[in-house]
Short mmCIF file of C-alpha atoms in Angstrom, two decimals:
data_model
loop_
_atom_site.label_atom_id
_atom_site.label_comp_id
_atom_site.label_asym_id
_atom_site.label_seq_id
_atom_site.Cartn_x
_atom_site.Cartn_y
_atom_site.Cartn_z
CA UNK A 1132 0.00 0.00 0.00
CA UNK A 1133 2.67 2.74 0.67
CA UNK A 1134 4.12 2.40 -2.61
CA UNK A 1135 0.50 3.06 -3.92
CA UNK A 1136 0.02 6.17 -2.11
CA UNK A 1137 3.08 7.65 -2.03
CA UNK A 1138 4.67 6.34 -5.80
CA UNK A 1139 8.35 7.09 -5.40
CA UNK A 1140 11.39 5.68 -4.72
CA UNK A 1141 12.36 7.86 -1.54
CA UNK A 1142 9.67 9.92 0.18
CA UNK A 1143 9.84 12.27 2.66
CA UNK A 1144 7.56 13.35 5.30
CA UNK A 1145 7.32 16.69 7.08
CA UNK A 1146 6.36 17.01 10.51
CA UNK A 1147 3.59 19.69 11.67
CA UNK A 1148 4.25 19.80 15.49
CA UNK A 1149 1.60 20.70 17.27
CA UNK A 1150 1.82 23.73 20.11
CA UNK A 1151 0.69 22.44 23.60
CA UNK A 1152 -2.86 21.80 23.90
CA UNK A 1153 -4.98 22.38 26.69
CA UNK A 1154 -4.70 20.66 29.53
CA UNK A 1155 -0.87 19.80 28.79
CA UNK A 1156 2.03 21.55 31.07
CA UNK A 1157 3.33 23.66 28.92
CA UNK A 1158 -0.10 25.14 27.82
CA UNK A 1159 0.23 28.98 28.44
CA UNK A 1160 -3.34 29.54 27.37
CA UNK A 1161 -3.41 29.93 23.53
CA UNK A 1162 -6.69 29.95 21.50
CA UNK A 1163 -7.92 27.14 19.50
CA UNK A 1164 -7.54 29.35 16.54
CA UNK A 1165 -4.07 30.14 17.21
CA UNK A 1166 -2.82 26.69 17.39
CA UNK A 1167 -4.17 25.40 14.60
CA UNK A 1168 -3.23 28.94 12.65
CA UNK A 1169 0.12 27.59 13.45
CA UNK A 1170 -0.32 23.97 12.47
CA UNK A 1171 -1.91 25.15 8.86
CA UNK A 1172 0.33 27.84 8.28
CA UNK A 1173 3.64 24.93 8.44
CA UNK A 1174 1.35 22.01 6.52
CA UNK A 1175 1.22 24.68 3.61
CA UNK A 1176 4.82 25.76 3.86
CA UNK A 1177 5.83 22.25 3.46
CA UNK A 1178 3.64 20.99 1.16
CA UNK A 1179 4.14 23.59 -0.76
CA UNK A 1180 8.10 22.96 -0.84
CA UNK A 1181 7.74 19.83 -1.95
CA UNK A 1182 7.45 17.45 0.49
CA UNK A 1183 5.72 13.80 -0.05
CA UNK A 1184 3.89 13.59 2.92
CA UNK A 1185 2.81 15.30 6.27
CA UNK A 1186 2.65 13.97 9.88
CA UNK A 1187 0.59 15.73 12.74
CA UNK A 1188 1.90 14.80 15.87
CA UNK A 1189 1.00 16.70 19.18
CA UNK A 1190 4.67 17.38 19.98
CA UNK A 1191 4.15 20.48 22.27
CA UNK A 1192 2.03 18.17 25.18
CA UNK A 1193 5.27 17.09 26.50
CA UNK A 1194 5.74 15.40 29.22
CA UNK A 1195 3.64 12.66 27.27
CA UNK A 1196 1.08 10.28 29.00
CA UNK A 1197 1.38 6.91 28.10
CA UNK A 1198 -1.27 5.77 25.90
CA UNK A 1199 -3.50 8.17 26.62
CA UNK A 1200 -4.90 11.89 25.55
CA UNK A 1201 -7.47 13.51 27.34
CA UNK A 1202 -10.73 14.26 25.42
CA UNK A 1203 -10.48 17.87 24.82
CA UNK A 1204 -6.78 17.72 23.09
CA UNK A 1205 -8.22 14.88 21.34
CA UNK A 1206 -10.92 16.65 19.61
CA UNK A 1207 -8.42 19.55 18.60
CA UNK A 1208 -6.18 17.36 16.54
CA UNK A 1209 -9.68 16.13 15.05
CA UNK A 1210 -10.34 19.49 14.43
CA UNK A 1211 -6.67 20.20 12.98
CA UNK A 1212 -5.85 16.83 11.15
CA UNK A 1213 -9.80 17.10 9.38
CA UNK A 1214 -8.58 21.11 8.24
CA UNK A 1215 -5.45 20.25 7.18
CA UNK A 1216 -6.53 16.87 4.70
CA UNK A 1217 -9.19 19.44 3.32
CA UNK A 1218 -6.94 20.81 1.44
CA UNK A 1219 -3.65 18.59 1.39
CA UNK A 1220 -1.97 17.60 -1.77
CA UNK A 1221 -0.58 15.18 0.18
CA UNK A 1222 -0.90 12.15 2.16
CA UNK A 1223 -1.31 13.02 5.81
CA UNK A 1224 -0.83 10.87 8.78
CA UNK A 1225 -1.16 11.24 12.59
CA UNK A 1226 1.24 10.76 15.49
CA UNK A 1227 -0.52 11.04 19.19
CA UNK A 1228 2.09 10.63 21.59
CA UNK A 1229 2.87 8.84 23.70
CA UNK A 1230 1.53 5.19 21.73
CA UNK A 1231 -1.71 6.21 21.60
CA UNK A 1232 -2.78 3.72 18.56
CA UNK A 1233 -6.45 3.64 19.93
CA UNK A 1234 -6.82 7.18 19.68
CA UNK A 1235 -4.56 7.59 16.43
CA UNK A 1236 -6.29 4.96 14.17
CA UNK A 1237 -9.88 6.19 15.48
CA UNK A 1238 -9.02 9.48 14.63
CA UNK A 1239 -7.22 8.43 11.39
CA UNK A 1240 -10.52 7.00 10.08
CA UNK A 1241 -12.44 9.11 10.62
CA UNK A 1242 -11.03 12.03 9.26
CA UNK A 1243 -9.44 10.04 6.21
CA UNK A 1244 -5.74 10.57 7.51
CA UNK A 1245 -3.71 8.07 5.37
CA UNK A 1246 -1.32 6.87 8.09
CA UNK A 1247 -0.35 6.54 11.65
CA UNK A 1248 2.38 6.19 13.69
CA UNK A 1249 3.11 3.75 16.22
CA UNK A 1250 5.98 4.11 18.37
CA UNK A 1251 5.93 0.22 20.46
CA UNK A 1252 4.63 -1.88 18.60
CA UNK A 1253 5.53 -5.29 19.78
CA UNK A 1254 8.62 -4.57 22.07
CA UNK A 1255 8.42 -4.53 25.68
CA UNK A 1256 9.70 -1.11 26.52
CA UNK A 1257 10.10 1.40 29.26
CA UNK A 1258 10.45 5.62 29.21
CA UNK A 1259 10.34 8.41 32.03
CA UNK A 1260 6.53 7.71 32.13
CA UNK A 1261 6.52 4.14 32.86
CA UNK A 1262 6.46 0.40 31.16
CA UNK A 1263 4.93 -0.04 27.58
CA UNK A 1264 3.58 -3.23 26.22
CA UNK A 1265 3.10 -4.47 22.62
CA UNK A 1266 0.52 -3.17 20.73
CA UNK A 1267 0.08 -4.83 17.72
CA UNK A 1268 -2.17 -7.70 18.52
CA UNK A 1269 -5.08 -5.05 19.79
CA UNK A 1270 -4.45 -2.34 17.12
CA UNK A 1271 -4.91 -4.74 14.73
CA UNK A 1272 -8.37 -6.19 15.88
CA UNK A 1273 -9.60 -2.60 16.34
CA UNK A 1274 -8.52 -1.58 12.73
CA UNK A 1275 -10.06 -4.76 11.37
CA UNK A 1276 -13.10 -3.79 13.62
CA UNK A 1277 -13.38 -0.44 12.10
CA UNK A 1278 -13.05 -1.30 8.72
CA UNK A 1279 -9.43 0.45 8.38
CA UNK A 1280 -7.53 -1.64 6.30
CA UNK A 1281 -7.06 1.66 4.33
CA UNK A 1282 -4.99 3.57 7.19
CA UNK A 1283 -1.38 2.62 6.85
CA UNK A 1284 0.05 1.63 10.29
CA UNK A 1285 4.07 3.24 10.67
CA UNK A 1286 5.78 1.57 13.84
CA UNK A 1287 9.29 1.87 15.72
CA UNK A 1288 11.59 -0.40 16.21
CA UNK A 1289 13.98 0.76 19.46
CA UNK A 1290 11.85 3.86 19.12
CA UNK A 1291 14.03 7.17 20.73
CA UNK A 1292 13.63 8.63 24.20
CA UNK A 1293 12.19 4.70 25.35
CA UNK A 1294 14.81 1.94 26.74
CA UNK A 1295 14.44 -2.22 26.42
CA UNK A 1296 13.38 -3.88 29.37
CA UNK A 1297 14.90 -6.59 27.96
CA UNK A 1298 16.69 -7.62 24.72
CA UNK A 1299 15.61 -9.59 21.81
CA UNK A 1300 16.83 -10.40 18.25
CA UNK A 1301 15.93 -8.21 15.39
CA UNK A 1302 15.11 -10.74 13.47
CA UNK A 1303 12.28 -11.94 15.77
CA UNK A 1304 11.38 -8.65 16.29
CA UNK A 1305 11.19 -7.68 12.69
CA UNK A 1306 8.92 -11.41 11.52
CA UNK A 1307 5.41 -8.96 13.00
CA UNK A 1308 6.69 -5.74 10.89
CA UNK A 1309 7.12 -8.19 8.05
CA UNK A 1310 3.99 -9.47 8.90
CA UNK A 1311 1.69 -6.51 9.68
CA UNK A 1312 2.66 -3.07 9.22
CA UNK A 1313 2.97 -0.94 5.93
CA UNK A 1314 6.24 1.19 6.89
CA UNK A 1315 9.09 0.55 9.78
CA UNK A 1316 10.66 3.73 11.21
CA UNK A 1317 13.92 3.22 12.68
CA UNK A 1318 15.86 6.78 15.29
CA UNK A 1319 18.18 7.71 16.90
CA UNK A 1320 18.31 7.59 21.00
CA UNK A 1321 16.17 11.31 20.64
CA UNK A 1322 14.61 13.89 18.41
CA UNK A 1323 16.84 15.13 15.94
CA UNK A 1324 19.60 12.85 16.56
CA UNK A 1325 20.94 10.68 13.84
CA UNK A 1326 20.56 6.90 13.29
CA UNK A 1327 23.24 4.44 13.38
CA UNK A 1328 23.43 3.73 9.64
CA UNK A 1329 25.12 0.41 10.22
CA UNK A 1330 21.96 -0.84 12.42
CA UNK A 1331 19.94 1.07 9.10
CA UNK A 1332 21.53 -0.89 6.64
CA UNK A 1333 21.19 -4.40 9.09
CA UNK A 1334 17.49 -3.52 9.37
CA UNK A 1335 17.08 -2.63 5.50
CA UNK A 1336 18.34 -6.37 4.12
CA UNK A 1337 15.61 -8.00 6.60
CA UNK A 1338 12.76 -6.01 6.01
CA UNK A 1339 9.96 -6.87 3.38
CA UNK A 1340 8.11 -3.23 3.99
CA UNK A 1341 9.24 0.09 3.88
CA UNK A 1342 12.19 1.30 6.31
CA UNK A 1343 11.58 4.96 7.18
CA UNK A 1344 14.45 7.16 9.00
CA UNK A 1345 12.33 8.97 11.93
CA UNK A 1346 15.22 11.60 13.59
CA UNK A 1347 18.15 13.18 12.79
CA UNK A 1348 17.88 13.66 9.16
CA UNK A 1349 19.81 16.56 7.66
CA UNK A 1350 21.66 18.06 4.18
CA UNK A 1351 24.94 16.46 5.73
CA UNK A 1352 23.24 12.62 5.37
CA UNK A 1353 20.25 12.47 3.62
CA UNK A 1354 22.46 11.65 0.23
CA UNK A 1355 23.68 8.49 2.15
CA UNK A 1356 20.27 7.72 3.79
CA UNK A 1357 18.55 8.02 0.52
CA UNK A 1358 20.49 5.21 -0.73
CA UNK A 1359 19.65 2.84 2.16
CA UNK A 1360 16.05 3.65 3.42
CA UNK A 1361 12.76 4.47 1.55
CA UNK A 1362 12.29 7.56 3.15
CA UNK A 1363 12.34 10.32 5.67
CA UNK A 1364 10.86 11.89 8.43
CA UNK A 1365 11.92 15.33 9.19
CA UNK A 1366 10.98 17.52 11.75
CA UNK A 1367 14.09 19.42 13.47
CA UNK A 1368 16.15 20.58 10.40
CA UNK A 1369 13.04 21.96 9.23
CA UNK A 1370 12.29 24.72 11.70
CA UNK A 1371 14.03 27.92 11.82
CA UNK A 1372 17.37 27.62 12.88
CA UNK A 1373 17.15 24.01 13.73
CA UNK A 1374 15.62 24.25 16.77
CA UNK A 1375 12.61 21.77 17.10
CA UNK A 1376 10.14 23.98 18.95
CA UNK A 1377 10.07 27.27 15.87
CA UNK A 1378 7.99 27.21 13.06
CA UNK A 1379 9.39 25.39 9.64
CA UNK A 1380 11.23 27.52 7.56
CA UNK A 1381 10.57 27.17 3.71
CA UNK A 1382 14.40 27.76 2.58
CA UNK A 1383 15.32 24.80 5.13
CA UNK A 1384 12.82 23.20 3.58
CA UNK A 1385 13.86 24.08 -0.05
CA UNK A 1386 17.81 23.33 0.99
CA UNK A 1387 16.60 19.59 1.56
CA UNK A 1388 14.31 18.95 -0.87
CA UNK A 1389 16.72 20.28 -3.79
CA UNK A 1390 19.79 17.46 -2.62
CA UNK A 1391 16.71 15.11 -3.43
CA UNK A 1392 16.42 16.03 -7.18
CA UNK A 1393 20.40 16.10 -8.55
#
């Protein structure tokens, strides 16, 4: 299916970070308007610079709950994510941290987002916010239950910021993703830092779907990881001057994009 939607040979996928929502600690008491202002004005930007795809990911409610978003936040990313595909050229998926598949493929079907993201997906993994348990045997049931075999599911492996609580063998871990998702995303240990391209290029000769880089990606690599993965997501070098929490910067976005068609 992702080669359907997205028909190339290395896509890449801009991120529209959220600002904090209400209710989260970093909320300083913005409108409704204002936030998603913000989120349309960098969809356009980006789209608009070429990229392939967009992600919405409510990256401002840090310090993320674990599998869970209150109701309120919940219905503004509705509200955003539903704006934003009305007028998208692009695919456009969803990313509700921290794991929140429930929420994410609900949300994904019913607004007609074309992907999610799914950071454990069949690990057993741990983060500042406590223990995480596999997901894939329930977030498949309830996609099959909602009749959303046409919302691509993106998941981690050794997703950044979470730990192992204990080790296993990629190659176990990797016969589910072979089996059941439409995209792999492989980080570094955090947001915007670079992924071991040895582990990349390990990964890459198992998998049978799509291996997506998910941090760090910049001018400086993305010749290199264009020749390994099948795409990019990129959220840091993006923003104005780099720094994750500004709003995206077209010539940053230009700068990228233009290495992609020498």
């Amino acid at each position: 299916m992702f080669e359907a939607v997205f028909k190339k040979k290395f896509v890449v996928i801009g991120m529209v970070h959220l600002k904090p929502l209400p209710g989260s600690v970093k909320y300083d008491g913005e409108s409704i308007e204002e936030i998603e202002k913000s989120a349309i004005d960098d969809a356009k930007i980006l789209m608009n610079n070429g990229v392939d795809g967009l992600m919405i990911e409510n990256f401002g409610d840090k310090p993320f709950l674990n599998e869970r978003i209150d109701l309120f936040p919940l219905l503004i990313m509705t509200r955003i994510v539903s704006k934003i595909i009305s007028f998208s050229s692009v695919p456009v998926g969803v990313n509700i941290e921290f794991n929140c598949w429930k929420e994410e493929i609900t949300l994904a079907k019913a607004t007609g987002a074309s992907f999610i993201r799914v950071e454990v997906f069949n690990e057993f993994r741990y983060n500042n916010a406590g223990i995480l348990f596999p997901s894939f045997s329930k977030l498949l049931r309830l996609r099959k239950e909602l009749n959303a075999n046409d919302v691509m599911i993106f998941a981690d492996l050794n997703v950044k910021h979470t730990y192992p609580i204990f080790d296993r063998d990629v190659e176990d871990l990797l016969d589910d993703f072979n089996k059941y998702v439409d995209a792999m995303i492989i980080t570094g240990t955090a947001t915007g830092k670079p992924v071991d391209l040895e582990f990349l290029k390990r990964v890459k000769s198992i998998s049978k779907v799509p291996v997506l880089v998910g941090s760090g990606v910049k001018p400086d690599n993305i010749d290199v990881i264009s020749r390994i993965a099948d795409g990019a997501i990129v959220g840091t070098f993006f923003k104005r001057d780099g720094i994750v929490e500004n709003p995206v910067d077209p010539t940053r976005v230009q700068k990228l994009m233009k290495i992609l068609v020498k």
